[in-house]
PDB file of C-alpha atoms in Angstrom:
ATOM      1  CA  UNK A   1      79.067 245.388 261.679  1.00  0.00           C
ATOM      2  CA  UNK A   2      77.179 246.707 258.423  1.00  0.00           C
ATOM      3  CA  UNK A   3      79.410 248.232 256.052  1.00  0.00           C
ATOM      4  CA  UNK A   4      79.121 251.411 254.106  1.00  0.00           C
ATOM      5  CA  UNK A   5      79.215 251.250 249.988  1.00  0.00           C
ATOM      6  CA  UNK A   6      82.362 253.326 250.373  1.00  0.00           C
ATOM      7  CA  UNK A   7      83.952 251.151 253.161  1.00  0.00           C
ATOM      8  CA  UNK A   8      83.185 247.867 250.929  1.00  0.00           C
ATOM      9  CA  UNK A   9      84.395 249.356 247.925  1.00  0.00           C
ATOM     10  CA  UNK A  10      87.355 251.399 249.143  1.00  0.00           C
ATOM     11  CA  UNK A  11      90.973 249.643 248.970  1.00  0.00           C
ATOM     12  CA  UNK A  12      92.125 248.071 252.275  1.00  0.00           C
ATOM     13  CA  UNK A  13      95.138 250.516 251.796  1.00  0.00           C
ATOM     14  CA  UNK A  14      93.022 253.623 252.073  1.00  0.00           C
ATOM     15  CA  UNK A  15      91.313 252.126 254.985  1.00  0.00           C
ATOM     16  CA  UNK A  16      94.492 251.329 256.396  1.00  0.00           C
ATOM     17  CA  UNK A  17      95.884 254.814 255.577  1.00  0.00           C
ATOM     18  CA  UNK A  18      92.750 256.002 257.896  1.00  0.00           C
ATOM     19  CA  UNK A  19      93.023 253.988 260.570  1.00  0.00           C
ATOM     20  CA  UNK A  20      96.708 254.843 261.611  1.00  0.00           C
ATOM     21  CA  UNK A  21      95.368 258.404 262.136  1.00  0.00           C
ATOM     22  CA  UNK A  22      92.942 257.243 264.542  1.00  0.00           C
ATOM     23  CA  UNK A  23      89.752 256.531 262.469  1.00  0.00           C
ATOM     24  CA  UNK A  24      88.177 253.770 264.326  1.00  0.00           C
ATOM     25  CA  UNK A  25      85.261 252.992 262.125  1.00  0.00           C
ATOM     26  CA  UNK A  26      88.110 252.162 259.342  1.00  0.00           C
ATOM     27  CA  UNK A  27      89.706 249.903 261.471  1.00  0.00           C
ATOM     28  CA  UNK A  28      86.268 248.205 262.474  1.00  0.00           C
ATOM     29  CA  UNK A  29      86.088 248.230 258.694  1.00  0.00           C
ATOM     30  CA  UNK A  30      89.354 246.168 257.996  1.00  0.00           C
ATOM     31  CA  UNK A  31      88.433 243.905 260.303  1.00  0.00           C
ATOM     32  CA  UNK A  32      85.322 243.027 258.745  1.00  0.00           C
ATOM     33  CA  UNK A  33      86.851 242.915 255.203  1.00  0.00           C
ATOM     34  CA  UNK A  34      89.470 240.438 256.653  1.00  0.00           C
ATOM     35  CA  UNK A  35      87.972 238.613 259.474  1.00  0.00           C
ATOM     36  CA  UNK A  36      86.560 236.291 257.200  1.00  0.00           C
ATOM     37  CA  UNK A  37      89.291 235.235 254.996  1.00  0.00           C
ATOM     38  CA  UNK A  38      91.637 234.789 258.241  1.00  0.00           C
ATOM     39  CA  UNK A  39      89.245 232.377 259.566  1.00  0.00           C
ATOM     40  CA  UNK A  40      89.058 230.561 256.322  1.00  0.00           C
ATOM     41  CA  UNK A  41      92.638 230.255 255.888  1.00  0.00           C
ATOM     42  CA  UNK A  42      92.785 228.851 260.095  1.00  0.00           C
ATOM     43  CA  UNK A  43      90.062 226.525 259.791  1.00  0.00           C
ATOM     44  CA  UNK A  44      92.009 224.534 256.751  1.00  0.00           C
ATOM     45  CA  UNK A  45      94.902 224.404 258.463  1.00  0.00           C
ATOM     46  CA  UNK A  46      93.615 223.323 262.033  1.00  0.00           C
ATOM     47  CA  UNK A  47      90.479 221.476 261.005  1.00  0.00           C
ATOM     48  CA  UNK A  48      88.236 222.488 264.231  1.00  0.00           C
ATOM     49  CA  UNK A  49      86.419 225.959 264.421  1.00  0.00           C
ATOM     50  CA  UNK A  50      87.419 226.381 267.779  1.00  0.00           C
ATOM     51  CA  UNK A  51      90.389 226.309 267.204  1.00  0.00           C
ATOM     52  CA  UNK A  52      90.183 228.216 264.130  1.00  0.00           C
ATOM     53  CA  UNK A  53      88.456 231.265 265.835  1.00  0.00           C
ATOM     54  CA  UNK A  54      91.070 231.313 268.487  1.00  0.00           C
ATOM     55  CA  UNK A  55      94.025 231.520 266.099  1.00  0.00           C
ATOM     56  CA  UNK A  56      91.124 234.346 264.159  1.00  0.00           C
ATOM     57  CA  UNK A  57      91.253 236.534 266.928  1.00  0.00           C
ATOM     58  CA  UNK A  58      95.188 236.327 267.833  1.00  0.00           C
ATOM     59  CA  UNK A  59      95.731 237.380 264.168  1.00  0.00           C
ATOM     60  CA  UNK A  60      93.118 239.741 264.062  1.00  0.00           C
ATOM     61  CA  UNK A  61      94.993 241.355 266.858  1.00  0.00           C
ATOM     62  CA  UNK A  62      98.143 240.940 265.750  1.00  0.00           C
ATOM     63  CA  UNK A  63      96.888 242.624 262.243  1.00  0.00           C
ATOM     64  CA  UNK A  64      95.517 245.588 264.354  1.00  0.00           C
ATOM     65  CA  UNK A  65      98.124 246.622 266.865  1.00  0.00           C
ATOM     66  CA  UNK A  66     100.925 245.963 263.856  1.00  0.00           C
ATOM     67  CA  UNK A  67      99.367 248.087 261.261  1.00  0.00           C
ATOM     68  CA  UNK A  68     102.206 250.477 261.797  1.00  0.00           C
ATOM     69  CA  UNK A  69     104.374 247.351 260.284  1.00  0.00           C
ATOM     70  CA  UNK A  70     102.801 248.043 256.866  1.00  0.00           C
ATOM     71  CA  UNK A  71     104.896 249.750 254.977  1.00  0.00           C
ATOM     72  CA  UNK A  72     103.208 248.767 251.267  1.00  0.00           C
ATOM     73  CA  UNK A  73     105.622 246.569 250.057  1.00  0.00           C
ATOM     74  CA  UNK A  74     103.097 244.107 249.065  1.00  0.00           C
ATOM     75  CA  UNK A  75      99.450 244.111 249.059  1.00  0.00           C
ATOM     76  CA  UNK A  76      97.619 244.843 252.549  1.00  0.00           C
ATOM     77  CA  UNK A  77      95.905 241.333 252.264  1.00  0.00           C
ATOM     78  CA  UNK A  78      99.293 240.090 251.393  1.00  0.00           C
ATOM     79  CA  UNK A  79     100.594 241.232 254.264  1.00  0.00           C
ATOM     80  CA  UNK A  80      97.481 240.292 256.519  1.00  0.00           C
ATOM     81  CA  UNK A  81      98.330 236.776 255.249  1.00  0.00           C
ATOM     82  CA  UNK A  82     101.713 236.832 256.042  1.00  0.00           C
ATOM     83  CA  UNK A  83     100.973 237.768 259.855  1.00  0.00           C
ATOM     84  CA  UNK A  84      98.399 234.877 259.721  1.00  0.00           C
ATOM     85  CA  UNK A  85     100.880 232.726 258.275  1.00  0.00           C
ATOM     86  CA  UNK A  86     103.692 233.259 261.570  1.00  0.00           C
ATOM     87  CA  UNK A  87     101.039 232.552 263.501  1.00  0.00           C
ATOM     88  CA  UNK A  88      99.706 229.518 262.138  1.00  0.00           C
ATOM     89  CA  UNK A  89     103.163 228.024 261.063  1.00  0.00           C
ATOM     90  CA  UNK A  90     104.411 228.497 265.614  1.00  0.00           C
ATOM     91  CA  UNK A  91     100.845 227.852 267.115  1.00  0.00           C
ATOM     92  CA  UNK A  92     100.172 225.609 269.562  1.00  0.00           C
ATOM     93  CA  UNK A  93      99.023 221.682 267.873  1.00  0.00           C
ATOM     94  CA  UNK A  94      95.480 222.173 267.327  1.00  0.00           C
ATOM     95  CA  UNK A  95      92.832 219.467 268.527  1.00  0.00           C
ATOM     96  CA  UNK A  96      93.645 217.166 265.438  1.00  0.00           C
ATOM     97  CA  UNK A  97      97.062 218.192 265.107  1.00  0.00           C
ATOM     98  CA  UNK A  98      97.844 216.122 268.598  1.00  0.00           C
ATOM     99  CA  UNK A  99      97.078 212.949 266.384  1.00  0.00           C
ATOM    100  CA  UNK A 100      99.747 213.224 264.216  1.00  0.00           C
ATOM    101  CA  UNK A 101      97.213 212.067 261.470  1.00  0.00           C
ATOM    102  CA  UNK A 102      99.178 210.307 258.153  1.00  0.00           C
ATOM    103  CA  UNK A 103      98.342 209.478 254.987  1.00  0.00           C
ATOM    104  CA  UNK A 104      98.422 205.443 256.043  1.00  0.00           C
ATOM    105  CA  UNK A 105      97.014 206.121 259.583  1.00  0.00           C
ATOM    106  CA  UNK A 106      93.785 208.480 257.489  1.00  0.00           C
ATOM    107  CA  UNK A 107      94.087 205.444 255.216  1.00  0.00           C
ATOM    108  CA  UNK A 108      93.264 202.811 257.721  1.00  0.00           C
ATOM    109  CA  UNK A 109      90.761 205.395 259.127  1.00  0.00           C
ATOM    110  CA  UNK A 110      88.921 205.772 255.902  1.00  0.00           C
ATOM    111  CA  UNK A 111      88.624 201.850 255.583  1.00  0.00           C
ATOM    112  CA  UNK A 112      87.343 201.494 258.611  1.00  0.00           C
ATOM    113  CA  UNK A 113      84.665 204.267 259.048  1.00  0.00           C
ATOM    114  CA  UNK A 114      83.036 202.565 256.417  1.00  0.00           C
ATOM    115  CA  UNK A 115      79.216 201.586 256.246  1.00  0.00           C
ATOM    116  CA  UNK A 116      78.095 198.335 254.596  1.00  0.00           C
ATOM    117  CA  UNK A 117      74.803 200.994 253.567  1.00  0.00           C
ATOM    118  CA  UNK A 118      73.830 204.204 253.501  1.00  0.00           C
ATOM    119  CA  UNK A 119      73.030 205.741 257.183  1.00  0.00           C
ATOM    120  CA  UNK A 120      69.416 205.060 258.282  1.00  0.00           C
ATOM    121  CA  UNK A 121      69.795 207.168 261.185  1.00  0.00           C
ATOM    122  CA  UNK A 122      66.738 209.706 261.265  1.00  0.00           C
ATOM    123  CA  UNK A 123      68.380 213.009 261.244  1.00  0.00           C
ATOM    124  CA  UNK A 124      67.127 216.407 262.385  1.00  0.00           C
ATOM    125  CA  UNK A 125      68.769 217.466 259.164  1.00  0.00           C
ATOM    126  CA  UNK A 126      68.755 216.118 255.350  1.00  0.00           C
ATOM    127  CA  UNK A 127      70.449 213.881 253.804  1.00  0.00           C
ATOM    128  CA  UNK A 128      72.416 216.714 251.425  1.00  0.00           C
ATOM    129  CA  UNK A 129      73.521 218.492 254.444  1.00  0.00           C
ATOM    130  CA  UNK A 130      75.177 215.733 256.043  1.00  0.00           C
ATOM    131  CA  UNK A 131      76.900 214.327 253.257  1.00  0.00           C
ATOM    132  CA  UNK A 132      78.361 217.619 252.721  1.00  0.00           C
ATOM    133  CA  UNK A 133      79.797 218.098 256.446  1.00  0.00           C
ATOM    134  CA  UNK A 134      81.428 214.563 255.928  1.00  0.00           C
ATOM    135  CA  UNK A 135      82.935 215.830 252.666  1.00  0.00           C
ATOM    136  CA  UNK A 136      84.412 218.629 254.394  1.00  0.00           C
ATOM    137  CA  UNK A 137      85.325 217.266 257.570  1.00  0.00           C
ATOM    138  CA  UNK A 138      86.927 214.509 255.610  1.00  0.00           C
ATOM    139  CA  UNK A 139      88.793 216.654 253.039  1.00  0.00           C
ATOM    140  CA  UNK A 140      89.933 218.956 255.647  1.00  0.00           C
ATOM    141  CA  UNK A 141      91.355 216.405 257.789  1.00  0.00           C
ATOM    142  CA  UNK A 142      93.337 214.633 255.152  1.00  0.00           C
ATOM    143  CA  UNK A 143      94.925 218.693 254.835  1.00  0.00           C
ATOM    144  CA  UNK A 144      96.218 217.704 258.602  1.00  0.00           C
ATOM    145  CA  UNK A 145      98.517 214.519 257.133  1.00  0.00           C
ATOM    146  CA  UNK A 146     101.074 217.157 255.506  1.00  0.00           C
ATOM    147  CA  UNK A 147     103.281 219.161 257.791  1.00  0.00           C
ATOM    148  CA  UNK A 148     102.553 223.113 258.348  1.00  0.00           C
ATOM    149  CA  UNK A 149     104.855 224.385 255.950  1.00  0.00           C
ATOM    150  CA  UNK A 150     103.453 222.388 252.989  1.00  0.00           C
ATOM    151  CA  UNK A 151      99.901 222.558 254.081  1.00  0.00           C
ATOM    152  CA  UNK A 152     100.249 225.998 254.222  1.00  0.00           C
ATOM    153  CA  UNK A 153     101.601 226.238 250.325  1.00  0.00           C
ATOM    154  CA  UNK A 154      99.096 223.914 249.602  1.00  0.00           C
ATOM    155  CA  UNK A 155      96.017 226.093 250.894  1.00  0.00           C
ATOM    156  CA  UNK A 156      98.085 229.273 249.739  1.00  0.00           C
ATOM    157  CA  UNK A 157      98.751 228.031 246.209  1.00  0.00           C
ATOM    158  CA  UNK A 158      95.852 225.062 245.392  1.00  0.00           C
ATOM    159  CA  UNK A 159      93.001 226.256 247.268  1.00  0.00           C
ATOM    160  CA  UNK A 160      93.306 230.057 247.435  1.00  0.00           C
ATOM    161  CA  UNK A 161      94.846 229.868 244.065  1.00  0.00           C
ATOM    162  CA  UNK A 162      97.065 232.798 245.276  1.00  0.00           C
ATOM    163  CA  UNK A 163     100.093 233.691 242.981  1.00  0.00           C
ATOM    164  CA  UNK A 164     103.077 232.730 243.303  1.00  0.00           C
ATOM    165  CA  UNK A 165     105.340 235.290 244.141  1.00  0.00           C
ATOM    166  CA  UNK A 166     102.465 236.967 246.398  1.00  0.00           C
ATOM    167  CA  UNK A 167     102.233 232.877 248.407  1.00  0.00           C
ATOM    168  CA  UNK A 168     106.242 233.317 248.814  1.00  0.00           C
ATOM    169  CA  UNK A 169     105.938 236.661 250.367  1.00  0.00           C
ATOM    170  CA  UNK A 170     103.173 234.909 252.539  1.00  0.00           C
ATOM    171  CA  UNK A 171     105.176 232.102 253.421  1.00  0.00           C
ATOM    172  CA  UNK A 172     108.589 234.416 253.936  1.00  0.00           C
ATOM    173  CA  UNK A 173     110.352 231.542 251.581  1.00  0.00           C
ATOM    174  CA  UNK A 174     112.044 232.371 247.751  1.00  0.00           C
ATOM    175  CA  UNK A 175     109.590 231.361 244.911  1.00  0.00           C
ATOM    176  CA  UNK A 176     111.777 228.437 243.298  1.00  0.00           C
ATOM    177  CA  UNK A 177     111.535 226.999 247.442  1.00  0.00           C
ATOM    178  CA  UNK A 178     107.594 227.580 247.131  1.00  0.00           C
ATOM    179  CA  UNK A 179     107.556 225.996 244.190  1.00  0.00           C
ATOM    180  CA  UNK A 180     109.078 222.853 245.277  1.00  0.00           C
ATOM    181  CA  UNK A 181     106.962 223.322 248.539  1.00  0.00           C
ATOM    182  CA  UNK A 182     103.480 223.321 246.411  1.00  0.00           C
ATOM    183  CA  UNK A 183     104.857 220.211 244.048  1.00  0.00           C
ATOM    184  CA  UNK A 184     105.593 218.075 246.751  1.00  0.00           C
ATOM    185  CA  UNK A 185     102.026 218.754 248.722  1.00  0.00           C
ATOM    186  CA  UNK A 186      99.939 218.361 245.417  1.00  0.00           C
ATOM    187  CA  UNK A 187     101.579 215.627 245.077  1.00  0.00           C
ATOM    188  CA  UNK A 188     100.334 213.732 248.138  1.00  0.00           C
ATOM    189  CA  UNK A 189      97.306 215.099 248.065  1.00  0.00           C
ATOM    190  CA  UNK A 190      96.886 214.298 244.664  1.00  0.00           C
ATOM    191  CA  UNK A 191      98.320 210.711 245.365  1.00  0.00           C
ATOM    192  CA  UNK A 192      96.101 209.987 248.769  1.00  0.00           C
ATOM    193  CA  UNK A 193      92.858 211.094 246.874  1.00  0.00           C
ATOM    194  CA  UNK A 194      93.446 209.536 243.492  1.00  0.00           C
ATOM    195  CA  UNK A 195      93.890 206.019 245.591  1.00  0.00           C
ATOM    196  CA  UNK A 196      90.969 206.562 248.092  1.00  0.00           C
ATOM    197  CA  UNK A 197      88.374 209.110 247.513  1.00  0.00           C
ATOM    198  CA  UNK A 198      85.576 208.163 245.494  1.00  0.00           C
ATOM    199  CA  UNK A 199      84.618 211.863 244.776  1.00  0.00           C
ATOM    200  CA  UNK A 200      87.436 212.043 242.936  1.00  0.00           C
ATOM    201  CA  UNK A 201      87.818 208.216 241.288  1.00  0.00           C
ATOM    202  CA  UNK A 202      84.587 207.025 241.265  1.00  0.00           C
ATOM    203  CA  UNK A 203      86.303 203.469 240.802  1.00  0.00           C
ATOM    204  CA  UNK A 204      87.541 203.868 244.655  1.00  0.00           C
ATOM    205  CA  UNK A 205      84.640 202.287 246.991  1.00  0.00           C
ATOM    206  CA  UNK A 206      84.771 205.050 249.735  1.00  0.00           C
ATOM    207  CA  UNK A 207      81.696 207.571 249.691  1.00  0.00           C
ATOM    208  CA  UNK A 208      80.287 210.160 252.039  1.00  0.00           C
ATOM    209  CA  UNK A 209      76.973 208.180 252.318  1.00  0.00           C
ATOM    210  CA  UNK A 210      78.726 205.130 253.295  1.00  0.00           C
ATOM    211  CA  UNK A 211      80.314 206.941 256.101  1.00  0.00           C
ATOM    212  CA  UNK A 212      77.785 209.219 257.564  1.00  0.00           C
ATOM    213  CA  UNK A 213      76.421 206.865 260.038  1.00  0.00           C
ATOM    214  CA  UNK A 214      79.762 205.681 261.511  1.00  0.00           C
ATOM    215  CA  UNK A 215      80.704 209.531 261.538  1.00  0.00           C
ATOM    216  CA  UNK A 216      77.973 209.738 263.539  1.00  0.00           C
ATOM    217  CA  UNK A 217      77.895 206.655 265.708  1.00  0.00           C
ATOM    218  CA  UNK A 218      81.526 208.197 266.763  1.00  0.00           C
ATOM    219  CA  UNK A 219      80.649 211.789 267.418  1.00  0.00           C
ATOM    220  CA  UNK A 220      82.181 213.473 264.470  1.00  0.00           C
ATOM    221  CA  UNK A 221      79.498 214.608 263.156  1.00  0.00           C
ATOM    222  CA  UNK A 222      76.636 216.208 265.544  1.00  0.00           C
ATOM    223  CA  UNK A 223      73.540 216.321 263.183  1.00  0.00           C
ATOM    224  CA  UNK A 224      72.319 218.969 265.501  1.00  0.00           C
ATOM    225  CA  UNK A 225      75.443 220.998 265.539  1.00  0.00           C
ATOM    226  CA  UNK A 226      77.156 220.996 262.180  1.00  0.00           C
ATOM    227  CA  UNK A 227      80.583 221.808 262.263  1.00  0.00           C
ATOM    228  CA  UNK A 228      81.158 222.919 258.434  1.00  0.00           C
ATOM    229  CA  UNK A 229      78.110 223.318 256.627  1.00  0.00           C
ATOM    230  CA  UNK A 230      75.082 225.098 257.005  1.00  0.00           C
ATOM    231  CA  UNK A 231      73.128 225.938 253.477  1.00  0.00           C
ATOM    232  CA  UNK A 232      70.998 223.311 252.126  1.00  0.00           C
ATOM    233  CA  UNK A 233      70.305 224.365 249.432  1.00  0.00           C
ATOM    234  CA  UNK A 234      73.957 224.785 248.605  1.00  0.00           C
ATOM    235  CA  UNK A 235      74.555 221.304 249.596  1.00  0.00           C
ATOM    236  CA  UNK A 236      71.532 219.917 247.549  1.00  0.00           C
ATOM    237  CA  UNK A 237      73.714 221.121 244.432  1.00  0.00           C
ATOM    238  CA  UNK A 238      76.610 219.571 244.662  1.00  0.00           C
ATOM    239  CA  UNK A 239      75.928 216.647 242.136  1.00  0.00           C
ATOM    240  CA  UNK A 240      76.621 218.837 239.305  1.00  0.00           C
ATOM    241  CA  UNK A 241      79.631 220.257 240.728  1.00  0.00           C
ATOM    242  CA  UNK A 242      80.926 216.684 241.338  1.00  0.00           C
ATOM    243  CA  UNK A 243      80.194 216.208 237.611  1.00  0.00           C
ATOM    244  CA  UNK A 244      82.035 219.501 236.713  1.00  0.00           C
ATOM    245  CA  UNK A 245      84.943 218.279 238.709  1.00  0.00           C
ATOM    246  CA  UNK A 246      84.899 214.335 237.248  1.00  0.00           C
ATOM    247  CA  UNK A 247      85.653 216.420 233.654  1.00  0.00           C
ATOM    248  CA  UNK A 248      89.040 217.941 234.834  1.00  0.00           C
ATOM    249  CA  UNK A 249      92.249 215.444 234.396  1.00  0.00           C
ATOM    250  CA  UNK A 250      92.742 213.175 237.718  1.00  0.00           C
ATOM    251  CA  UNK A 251      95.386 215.729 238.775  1.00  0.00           C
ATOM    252  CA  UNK A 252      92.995 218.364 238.742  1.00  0.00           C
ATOM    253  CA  UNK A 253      89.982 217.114 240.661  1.00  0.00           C
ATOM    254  CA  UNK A 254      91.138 217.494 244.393  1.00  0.00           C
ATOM    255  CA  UNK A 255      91.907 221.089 243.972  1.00  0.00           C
ATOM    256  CA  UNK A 256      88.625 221.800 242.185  1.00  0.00           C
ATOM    257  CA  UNK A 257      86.964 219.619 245.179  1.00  0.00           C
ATOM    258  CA  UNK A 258      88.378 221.638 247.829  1.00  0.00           C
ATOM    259  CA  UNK A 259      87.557 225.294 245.783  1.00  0.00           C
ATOM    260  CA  UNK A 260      83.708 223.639 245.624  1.00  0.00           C
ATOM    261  CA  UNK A 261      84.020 223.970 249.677  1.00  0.00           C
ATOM    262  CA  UNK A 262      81.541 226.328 251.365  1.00  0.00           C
ATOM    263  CA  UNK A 263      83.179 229.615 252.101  1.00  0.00           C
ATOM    264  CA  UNK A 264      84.163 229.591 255.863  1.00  0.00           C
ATOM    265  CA  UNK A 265      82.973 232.191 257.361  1.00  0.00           C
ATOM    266  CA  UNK A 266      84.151 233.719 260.898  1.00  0.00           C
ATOM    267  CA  UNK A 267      81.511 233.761 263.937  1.00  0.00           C
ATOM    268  CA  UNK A 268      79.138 236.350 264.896  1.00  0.00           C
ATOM    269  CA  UNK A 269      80.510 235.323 268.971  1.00  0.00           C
ATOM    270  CA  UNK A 270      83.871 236.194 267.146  1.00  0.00           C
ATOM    271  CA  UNK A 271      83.148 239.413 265.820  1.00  0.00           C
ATOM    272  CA  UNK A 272      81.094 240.781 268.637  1.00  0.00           C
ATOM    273  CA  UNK A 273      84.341 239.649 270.544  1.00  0.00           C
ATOM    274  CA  UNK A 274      86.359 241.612 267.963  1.00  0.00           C
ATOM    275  CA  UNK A 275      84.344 244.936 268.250  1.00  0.00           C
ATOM    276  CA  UNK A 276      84.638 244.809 272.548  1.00  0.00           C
ATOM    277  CA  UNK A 277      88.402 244.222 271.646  1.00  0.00           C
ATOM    278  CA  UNK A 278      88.799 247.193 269.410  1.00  0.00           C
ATOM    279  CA  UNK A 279      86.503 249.319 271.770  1.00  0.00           C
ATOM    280  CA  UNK A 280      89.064 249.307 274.684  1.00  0.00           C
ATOM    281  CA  UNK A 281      92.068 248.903 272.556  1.00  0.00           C
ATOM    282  CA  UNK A 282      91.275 252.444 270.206  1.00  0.00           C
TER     283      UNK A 282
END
């Protein structure tokens, strides 16, 4: 769906305001403002964009038959955030979920997925684009070692860099509990990459190039079907980034690393999905 100037630059509110009285092209516009940032926040937390487009359209129609649930106590998104939250915190396991991944099982992992080179697999894709899914994949996946609850204030707080008092609304928990929440996830995260990531401490031995072939010799990364990452030229500039994100303090650097991330962004299938959805629901 193409958006009007006023539909991009109105506040959700208004639109929501709209859409209770029936307007249907405002709640085709919510959706579109929001569709995205729900499938950003699913995909870190469950790791596979399947699964991430299925929990995408349960909140998107959670978010659209509750509007009448709003009653402005926070911000819409807020609120849009906290739906996505419930869901996401009482979901079924995603894929990777049902290996109860943790930080010494990823560890062993890691070790082991290793190359003794860089990949000299020829590639239907460059060299930049591959290195970045494995970066993602990889970064994601280590998000799956924490429990919901703390990955959750992890994405909330480090990632999304959402305030505090707005990621304890999210996560329906009192701000000293988020707090405490947030500390203890940086923490391992913090911990798990300062000890193993070489993005991060470029004293550690594992890189993306040393573990694109094995990702590919055991199907986790299809070079014809990227999971993550789809602009080259995005990808080709990442060396500088890295460099940007070396500068920061050690405690610092796997934040910034997982803010450099491309910005998920929901599937057309989804949102043609969406707009048959709304058609029979309005």
């Amino acid at each position: 769906m193409t958006l009007s100037t006023q539909q991009e630059e109105a506040p959700l509110e208004d639109l929501v305001a709209s859409a209770r009285t029936g307007d249907r092209t405002s709640l085709e516009a919510i959706v579109s403002r929001i569709q995205d940032k729900i499938y950003g926040l699913s995909l870190r937390m469950l790791w596979h964009p399947e699964d991430a487009r299925d929990a995408t359209q349960e909140i998107l129609m959670r978010v659209i038959t509750g509007l009448a649930g709003f009653r402005g106590e926070s911000s819409f998104l807020t609120w849009v955030y906290r739906v996505a939250a419930n869901y996401l915190l009482t979901a079924r396991r995603s894929r990777l979920e049902e290996q109860q991944m943790t930080f010494e099982m990823f560890a062993r992992d890691l070790d082991a997925g290793l190359s003794e080179g860089p990949s000299t697999i020829e590639t239907p894709v460059e060299e930049a684009l591959l290195l970045e899914e494995v970066k993602v994949g990889c970064t994601l996946g280590m998000l799956s070692c924490l429990d919901r609850p703390h990955r959750l204030a992890y994405i909330v707080g480090e990632i999304l860099e959402l305030d505090g008092p707005d990621a304890a609304r999210i996560l329906e928990i009192d701000p000293p509990t988020y707090r405490k929440r947030l500390s203890r996830a940086r923490q391992d995260i913090v911990a798990f990459m300062n000890a193993r990531c070489g993005l991060v401490s470029p004293d550690r031995s594992c890189r993306c190039r040393l573990r694109v072939r094995r990702a590919i010799e055991l199907g986790r990364v299809d070079p014809r079907n990227l999971r993550f990452v789809s602009n080259a030229d995005r990808a080709r500039r990442f060396a500088p980034v890295l460099a940007e994100i070396r500068r920061l303090t050690r405690t610092r650097r796997a934040a910034a690393l997982y803010r450099s991330h491309p910005d998920p962004a929901a599937p057309e299938s989804l949102a043609r999905k969406i707009r048959l959805l709304l058609a029979s629901h309005i």
